[in-house]
Coordinates of C-alpha atoms and ligand atoms in Angstrom, one line a residue:
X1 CA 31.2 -147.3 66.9
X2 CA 28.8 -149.2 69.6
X3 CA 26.3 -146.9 70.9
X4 CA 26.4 -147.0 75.0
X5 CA 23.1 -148.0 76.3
X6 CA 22.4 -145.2 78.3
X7 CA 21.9 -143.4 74.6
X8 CA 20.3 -146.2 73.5
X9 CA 17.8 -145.0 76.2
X10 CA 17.9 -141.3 76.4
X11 CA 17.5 -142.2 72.5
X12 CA 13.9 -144.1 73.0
X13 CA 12.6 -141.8 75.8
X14 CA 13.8 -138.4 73.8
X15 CA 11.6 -140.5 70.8
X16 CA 8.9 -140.7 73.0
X17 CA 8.5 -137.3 74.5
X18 CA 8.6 -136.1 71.1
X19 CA 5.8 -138.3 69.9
X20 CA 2.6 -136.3 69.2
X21 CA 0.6 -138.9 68.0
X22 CA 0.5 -139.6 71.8
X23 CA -1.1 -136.5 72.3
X24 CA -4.9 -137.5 71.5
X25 CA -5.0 -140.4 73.6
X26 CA -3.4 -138.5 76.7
X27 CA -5.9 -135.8 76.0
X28 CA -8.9 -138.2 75.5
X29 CA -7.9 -139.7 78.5
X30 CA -7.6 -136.6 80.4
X31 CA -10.9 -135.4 79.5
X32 CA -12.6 -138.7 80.5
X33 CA -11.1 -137.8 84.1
X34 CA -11.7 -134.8 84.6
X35 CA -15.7 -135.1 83.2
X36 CA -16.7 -137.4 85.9
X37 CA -15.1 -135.0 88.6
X38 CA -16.5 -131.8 87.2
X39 CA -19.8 -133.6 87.3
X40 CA -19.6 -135.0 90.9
X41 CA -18.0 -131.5 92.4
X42 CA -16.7 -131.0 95.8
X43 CA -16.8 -134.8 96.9
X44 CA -14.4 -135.2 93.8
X45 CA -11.9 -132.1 94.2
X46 CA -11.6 -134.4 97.8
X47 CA -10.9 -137.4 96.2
X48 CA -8.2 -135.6 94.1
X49 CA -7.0 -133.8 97.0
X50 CA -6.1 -137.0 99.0
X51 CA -4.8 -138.9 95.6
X52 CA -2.1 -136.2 95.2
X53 CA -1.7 -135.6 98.9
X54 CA -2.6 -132.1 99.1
X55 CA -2.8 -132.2 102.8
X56 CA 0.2 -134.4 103.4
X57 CA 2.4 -131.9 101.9
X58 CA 4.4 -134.4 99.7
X59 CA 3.2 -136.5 96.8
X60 CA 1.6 -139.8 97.4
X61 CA 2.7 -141.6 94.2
X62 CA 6.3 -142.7 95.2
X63 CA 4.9 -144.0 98.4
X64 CA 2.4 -146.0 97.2
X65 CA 4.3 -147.5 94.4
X66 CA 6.8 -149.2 96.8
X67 CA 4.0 -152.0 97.4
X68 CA 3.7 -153.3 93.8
X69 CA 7.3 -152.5 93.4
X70 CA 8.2 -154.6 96.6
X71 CA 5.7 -157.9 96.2
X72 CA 5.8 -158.8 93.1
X73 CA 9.7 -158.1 93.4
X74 CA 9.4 -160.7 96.3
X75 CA 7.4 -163.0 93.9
X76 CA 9.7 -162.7 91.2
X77 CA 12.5 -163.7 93.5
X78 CA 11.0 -166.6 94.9
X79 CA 9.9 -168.2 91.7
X80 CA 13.5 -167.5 91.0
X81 CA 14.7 -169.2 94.1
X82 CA 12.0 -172.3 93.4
X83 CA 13.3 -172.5 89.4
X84 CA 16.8 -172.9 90.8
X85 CA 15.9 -175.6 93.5
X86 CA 17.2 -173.1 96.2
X87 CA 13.6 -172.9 98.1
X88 CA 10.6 -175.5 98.2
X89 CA 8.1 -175.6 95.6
X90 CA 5.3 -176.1 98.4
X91 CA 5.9 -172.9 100.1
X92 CA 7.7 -170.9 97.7
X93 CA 4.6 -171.0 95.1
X94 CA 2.0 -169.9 97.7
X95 CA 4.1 -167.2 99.3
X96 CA 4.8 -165.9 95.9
X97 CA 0.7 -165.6 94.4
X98 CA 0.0 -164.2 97.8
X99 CA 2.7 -161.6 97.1
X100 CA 1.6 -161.0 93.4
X101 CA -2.3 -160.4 95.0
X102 CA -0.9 -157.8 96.6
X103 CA 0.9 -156.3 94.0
X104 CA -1.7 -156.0 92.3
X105 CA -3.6 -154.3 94.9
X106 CA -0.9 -151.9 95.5
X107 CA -0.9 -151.6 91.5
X108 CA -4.2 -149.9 91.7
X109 CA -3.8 -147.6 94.2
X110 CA -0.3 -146.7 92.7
X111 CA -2.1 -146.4 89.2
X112 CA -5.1 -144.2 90.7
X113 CA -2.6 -141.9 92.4
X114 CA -0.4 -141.7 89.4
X115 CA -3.0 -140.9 87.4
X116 CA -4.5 -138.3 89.2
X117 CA -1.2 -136.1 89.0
X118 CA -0.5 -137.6 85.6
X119 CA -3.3 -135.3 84.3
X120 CA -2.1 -132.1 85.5
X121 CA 1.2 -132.6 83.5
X122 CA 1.3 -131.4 79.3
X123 CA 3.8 -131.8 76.2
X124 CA 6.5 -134.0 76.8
X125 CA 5.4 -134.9 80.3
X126 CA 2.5 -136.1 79.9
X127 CA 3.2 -138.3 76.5
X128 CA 6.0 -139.8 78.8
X129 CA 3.8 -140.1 81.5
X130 CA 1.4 -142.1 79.5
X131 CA 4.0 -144.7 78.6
X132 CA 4.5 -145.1 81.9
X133 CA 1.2 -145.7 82.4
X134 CA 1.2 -148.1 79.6
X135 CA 4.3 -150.0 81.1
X136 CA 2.8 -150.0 84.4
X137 CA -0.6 -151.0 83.3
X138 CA 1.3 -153.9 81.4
X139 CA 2.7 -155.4 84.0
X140 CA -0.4 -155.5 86.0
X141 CA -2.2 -157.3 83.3
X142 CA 0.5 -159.7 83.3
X143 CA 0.4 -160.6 87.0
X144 CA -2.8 -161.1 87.3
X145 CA -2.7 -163.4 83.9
X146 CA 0.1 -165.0 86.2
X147 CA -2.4 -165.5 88.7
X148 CA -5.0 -167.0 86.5
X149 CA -2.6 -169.5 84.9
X150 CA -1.0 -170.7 88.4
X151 CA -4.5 -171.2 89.3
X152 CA -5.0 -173.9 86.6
X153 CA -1.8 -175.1 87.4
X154 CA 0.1 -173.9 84.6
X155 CA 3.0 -173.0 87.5
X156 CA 5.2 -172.5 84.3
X157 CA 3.5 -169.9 82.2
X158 CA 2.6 -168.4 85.9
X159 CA 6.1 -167.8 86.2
X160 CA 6.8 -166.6 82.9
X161 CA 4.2 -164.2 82.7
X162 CA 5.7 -162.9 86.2
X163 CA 9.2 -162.6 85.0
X164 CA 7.9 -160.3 81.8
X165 CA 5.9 -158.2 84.7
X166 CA 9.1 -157.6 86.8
X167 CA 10.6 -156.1 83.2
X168 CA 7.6 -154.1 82.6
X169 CA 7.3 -152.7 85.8
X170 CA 11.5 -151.8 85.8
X171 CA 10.8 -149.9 82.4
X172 CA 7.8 -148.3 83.7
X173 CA 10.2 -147.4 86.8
X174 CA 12.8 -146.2 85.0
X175 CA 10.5 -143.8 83.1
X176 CA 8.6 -142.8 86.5
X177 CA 12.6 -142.0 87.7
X178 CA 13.0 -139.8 84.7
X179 CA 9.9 -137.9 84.9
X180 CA 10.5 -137.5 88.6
X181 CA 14.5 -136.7 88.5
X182 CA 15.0 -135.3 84.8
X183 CA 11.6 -133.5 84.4
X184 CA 10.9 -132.6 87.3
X185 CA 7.5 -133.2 87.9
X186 CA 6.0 -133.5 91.4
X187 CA 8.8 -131.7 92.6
X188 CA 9.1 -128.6 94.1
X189 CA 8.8 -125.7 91.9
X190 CA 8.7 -122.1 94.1
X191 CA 11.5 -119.8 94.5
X192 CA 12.4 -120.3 98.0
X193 CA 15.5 -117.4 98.2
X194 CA 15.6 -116.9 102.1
X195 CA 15.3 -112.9 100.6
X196 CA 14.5 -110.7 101.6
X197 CA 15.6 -111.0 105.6
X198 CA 15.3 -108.2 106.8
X199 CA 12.0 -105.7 106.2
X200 CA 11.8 -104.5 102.8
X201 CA 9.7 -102.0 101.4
X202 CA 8.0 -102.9 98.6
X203 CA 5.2 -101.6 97.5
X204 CA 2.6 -98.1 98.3
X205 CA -0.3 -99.9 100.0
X206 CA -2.8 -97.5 97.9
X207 CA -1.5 -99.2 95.0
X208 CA -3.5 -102.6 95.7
X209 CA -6.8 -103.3 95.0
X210 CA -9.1 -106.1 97.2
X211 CA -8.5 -109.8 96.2
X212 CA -6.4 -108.3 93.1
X213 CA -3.0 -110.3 93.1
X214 CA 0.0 -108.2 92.3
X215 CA 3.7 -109.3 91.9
X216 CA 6.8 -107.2 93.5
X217 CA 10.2 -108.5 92.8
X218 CA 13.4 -108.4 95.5
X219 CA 16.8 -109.3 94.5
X220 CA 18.7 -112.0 95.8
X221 CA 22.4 -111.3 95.2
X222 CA 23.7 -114.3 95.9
X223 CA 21.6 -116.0 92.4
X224 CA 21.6 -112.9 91.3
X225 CA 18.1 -113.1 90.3
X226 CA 15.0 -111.0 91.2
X227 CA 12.2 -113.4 93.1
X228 CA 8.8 -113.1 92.6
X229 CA 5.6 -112.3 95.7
X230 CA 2.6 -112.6 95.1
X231 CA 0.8 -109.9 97.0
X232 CA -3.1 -110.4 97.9
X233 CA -5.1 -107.1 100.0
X234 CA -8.0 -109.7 101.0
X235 CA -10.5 -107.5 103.8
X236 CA -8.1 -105.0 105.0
X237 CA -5.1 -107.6 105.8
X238 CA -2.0 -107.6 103.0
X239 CA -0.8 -111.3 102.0
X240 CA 2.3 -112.2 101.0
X241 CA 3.6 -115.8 99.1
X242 CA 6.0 -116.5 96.3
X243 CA 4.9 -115.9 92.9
X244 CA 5.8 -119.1 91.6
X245 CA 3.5 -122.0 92.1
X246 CA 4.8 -124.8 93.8
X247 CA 3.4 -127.2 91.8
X248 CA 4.5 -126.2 88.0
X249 CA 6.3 -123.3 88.2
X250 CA 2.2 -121.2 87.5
X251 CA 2.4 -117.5 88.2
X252 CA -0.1 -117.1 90.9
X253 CA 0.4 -113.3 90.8
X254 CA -1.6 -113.7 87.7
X255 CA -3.8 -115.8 89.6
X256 CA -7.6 -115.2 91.4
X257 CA -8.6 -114.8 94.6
X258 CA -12.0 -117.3 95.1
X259 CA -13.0 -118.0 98.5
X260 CA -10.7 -116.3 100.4
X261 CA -8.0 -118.7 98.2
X262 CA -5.3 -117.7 96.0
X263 CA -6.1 -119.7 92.9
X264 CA -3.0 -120.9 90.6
X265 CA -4.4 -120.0 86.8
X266 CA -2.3 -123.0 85.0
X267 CA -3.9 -126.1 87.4
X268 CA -6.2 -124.3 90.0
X269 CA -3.9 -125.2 93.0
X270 CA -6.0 -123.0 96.1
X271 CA -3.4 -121.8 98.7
X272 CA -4.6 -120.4 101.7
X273 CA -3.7 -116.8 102.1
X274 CA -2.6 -116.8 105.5
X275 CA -0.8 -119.6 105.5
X276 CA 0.6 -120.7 102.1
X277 CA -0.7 -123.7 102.5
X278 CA -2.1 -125.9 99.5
X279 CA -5.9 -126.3 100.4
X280 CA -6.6 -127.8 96.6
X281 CA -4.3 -129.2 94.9
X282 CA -2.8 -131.0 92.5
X283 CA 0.2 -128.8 94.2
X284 CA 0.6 -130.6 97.5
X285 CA 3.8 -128.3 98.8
X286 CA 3.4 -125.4 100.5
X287 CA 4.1 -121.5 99.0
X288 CA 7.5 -119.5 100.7
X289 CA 6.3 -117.3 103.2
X290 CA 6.2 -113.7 103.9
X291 CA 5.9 -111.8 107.0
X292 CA 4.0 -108.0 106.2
X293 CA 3.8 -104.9 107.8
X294 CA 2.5 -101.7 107.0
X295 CA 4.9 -98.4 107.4
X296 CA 4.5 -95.0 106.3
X297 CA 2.1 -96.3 103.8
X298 CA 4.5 -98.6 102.0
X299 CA 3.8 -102.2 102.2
X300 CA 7.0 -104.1 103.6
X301 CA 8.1 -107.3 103.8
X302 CA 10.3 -109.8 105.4
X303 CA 10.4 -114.0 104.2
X304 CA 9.5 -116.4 107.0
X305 CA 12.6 -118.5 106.9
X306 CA 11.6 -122.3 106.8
X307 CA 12.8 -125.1 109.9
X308 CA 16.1 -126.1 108.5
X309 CA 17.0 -123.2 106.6
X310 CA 20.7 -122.3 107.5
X311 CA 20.0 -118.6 106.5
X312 CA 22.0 -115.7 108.1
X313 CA 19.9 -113.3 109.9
X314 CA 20.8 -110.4 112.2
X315 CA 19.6 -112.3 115.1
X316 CA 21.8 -115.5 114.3
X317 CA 24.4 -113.1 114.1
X318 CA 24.5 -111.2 117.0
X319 CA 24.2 -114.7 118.8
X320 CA 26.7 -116.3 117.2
X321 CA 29.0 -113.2 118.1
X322 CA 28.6 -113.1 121.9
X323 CA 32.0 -114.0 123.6
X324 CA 32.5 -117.2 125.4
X325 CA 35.1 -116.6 128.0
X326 CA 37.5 -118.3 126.2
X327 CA 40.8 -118.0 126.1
X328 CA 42.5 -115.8 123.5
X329 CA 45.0 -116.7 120.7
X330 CA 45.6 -115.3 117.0
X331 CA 42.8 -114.9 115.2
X332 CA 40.8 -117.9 113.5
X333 CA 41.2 -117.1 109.6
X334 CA 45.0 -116.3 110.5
X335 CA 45.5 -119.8 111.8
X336 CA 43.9 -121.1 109.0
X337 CA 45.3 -118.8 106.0
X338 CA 49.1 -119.7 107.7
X339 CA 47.9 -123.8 107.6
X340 CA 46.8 -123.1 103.7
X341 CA 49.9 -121.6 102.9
X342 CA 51.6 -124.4 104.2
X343 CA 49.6 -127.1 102.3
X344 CA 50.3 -124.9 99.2
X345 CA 53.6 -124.7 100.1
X346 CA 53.7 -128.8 100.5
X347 CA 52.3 -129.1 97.1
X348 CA 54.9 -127.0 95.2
X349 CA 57.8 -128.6 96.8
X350 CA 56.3 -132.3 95.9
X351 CA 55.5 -131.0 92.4
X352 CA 58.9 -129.5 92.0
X353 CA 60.8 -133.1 93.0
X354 CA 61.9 -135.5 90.3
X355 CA 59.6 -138.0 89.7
X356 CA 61.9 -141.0 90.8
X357 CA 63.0 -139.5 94.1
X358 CA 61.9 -141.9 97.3
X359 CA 61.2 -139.0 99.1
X360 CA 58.4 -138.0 97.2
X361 CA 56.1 -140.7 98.8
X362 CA 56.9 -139.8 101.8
X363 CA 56.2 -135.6 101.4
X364 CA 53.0 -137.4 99.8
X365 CA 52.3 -138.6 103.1
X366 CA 52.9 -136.3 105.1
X367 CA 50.9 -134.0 102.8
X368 CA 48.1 -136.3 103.3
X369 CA 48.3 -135.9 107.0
X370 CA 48.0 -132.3 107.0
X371 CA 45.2 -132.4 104.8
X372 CA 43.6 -134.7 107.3
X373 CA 44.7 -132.1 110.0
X374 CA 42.8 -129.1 108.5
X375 CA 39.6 -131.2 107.8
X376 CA 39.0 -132.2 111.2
X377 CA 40.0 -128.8 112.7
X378 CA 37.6 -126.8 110.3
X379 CA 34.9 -129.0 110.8
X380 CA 35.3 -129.5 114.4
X381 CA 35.4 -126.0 115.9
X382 CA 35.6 -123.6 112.7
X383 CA 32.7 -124.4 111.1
X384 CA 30.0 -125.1 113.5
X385 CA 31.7 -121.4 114.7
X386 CA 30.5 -119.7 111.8
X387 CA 28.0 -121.5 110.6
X388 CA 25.6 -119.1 111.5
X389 CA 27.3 -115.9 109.4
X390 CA 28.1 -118.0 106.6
X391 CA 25.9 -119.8 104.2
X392 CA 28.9 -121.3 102.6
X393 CA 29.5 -123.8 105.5
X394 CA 27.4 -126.9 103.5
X395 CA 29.7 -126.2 100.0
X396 CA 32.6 -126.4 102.8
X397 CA 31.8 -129.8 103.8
X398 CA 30.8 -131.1 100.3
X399 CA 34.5 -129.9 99.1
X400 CA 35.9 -131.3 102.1
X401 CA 34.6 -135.0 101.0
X402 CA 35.7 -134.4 97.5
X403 CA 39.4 -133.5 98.5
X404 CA 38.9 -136.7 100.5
X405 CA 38.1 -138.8 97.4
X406 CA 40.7 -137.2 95.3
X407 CA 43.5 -137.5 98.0
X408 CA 42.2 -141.2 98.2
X409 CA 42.3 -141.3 94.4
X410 CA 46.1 -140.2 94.4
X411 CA 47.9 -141.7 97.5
X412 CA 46.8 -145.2 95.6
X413 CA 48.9 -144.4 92.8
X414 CA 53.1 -144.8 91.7
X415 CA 54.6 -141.2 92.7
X416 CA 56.5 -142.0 89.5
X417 CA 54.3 -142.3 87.1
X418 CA 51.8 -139.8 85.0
X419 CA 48.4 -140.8 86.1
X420 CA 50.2 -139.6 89.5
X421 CA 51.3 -136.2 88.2
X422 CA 48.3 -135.4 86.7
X423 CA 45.9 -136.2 89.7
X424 CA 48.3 -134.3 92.2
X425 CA 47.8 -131.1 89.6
X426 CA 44.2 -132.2 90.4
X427 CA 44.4 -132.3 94.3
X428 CA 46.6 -129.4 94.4
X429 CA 43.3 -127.1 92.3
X430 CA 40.8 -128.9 94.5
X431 CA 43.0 -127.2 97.7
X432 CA 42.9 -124.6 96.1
X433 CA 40.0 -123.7 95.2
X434 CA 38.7 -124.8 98.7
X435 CA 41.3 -122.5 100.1
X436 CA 40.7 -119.6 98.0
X437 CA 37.0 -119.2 98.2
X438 CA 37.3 -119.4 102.3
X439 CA 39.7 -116.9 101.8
X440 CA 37.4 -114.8 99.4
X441 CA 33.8 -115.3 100.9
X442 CA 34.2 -117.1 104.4
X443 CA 36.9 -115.8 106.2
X444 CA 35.5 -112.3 105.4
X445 CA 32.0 -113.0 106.9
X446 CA 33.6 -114.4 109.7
X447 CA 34.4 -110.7 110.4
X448 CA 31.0 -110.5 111.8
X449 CA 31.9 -112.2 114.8
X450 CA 34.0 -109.7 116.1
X451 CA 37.5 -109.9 117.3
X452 CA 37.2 -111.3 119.9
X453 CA 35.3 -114.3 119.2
X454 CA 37.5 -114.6 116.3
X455 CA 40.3 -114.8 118.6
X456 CA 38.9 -117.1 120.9
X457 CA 38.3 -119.6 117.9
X458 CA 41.9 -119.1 117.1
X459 CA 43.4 -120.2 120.4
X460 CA 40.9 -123.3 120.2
X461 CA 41.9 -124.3 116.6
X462 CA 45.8 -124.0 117.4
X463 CA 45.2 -125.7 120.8
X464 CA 44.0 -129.2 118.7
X465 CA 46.3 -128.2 116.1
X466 CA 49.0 -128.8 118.7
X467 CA 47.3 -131.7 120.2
X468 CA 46.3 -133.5 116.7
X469 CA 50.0 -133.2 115.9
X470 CA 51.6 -134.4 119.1
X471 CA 49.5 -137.2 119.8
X472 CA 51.0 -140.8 119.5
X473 CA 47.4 -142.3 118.9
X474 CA 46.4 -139.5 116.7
X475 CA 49.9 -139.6 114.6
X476 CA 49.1 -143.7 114.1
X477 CA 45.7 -143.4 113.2
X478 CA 46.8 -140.9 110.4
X479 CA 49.2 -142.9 109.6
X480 CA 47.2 -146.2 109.5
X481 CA 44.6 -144.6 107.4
X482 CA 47.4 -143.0 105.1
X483 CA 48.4 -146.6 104.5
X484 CA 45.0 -148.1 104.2
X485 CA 44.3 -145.5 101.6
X486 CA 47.3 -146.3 99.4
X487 CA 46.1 -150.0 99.7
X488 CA 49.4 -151.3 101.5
Ligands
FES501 S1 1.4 -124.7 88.3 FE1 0.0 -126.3 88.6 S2 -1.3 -125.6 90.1 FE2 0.1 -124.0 89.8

């Protein structure tokens, strides 16, 4: 049987990850890094700090790679466009070594800062790292040979040795994606459960010792895991960040305190104990948060929930609750449980027809509709409603654009036919589920808005209910996307 070429690949890189032969060099070359910096001392940890981007608070690697990535994509392309008579030689040929010189340039700085976090990785990593490297450094060597030979005129060979630099580069790419989005390295690694949000008590403070780190453990019921602080008494003030190093995944609870810094013992990341920040790296993201207070002796904390987090506190809460002066109908999950059960109802009755029968199609349309219906009402007023007592709002909207894609999927095909049945059995389980765990979950922390807000909502959601479904211009749009979807 033909082997797909994505195993092909996952085939080579799993053979290179498990290569230990690479081991050595890697090492070798580690070593012959880190010697010179040891050596040289704080004007080095500087150097490092700036190549991984320590104070940037992201990597610098995948920025700086765009500019080799970009010219000598641009010189590749325009020796293409010359080859094929599609641009003139005279202008294409400068354009293009310019763009390879710059490459080059951006090569460098993508290959300092590449290597700089390359070194902090191990195993698998960093033997996969180091053909990266390789494939990198290949391409390099090839443009600049490219260079050299267009500069004797050998345009030709110029452009060949270009052409096998673009496919160097793409493989070293393709293995800088994998480290990246497979292996995860230079992403970030701490626990960042918003628990707990509310004070917890945690600890005796008479059980801590100066610049000792010590872990305590809440429970975050939704992952049903326990998450790890790092606690730090540093002269007479408590610190609190996660346990779990941002950079690797090091447990700085196991960790030193030098300099007033809380120093990871895998890699020697220094965060700053006030702030969580990275102040060495190689980590270059910052630690989860913790607000402390002392009470009754117990040490008791609270996370500092980050810009952008969509976490439910008591304080969104009790905002979100207040009353608008709107008017009053049925409650909101009533509005929406009775639109469910019709939907479900829809499905059964288009399920239950014989396949040949006309009317099918149209029940399928009108099915479609309705579906269309409850999206926009839901994510119009419902949603943004209780958005802040629910943290399911974002899985909401993701399920709303997959019902989208399957409805899209299913209105395309012959109501007669088999492929039909079996994604309508799909659709009607997508509903479903959607329904069922805003039934289970949502609906019943929408409680905490109280009854009258809930009510409120109600009246709003069967006001555009009404309106969505009288409409002329509303009904033809439906109806006019219906179609387009089917691809009449
Ligand atoms: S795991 Fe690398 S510095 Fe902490």
């Amino acid at each position: 049987m033909a082997r797909s070429p994505r195993r092909g690949v996952e085939a080579l890189i799993g053979r290179i990850e498990a290569t230990e032969s690479l081991d050595p060099p890697g090492y070798a070359i580690g070593n012959a890094l880190a010697r010179p910096a040891q050596i040289a001392g704080r004007p080095a940890q500087r150097l490092g700090n700036a190549l991984h981007g320590t104070r940037y608070g992201h990597p610098v690697h995948p920025m700086v790679v765009t500019l080799p990535i970009g010219a000598w994509t641009l010189a590749f392309g325009l020796d293409l466009l010359a080859m094929l008579g599609l641009a003139r030689e005279k202008r294409a040929a400068p354009v293009a070594e310019t763009a390879l010189r710059a490459g080059a340039l951006g090569a460098v700085a993508a290959a300092a800062t590449g290597l700089a976090d390359w070194q902090y990785t191990d195993g698998r990593d960093r033997r996969l790292g180091l053909v990266h490297a390789l494939a990198n450094g290949t391409a390099l060597g090839l443009n600049l040979l490219s260079l050299a030979l267009r500069g004797r005129g050998r345009l030709g060979e110029g452009r060949a040795a270009s052409a096998a630099a673009w496919g160097a580069m793409f493989a070293g790419g393709y293995l800088g994606g994998h480290l990246v989005y497979r292996r995860r390295v230079g992403t970030d690694h701490a626990d960042r459960s918003p628990e707990p949000r509310e004070w917890q008590p945690v600890v005796p403070l008479a059980e801590l010792r100066e610049d000792r780190p010590r872990r305590v453990e809440v429970r975050d019921a939704n992952i049903r895991q326990e998450i790890g602080i790092a606690l730090v008494l540093h002269r007479g003030r408590v610190h609190a960040m996660g346990a779990r190093c941002s950079h690797a995944g090091g447990p700085l609870d196991q960790g030193w305190v030098l300099e007033g810094r809380l120093v990871c013992p895998w890699h020697g990341s220094r965060y700053c104990l006030e702030s969580g920040q990275p102040i060495d790296g190689p980590s270059t993201i910052p630690q989860p948060r913790y607000a402390v207070r002392i009470r009754d002796g117990m040490v008791e904390l609270r996370r500092e929930q980050e810009p952008g987090d969509e976490v439910v506190t008591r304080e969104r809460v009790a905002q979100a609750a207040v009353p608008q002066g709107g008017a009053l109908g049925r409650r909101a999950d009533e509005v929406l449980v009775e639109h469910h059960m019709m939907l479900r109802r829809m499905f059964e009755r288009i399920e239950a027809m014989p396949r040949e029968d006309p009317e099918r199609r149209d029940l399928m349309r009108a099915l479609a509709e309705e579906l269309e219906i409850h999206e926009h009402i839901e994510d119009k007023l419902f949603y943004p409603a209780v958005r802040p007592i629910s943290e399911d709002v974002a899985i909401a909207h993701a399920e709303h654009r997959q019902l989208a894609d399957l409805l899209a999927m299913t209105l395309k095909l012959n109501t007669a036919t088999p492929e039909f049945e079996e994604h309508l059995r799909a659709l009607h389980a997508a509903v479903d589920h959607h329904a069922g765990s805003e039934e289970r979950s949502m609906f019943r922390e929408a409680e905490r808005l109280g009854e009258r807000r809930l009510r409120e909502i109600g009246h709003a959601l069967e006001a555009l209910l009404e309106e969505m479904r009288a409409s002329r211009a509303r009904q033809a749009f439906r109806a006019l996307k219906v179609r387009l979807l089917e691809g009449a």
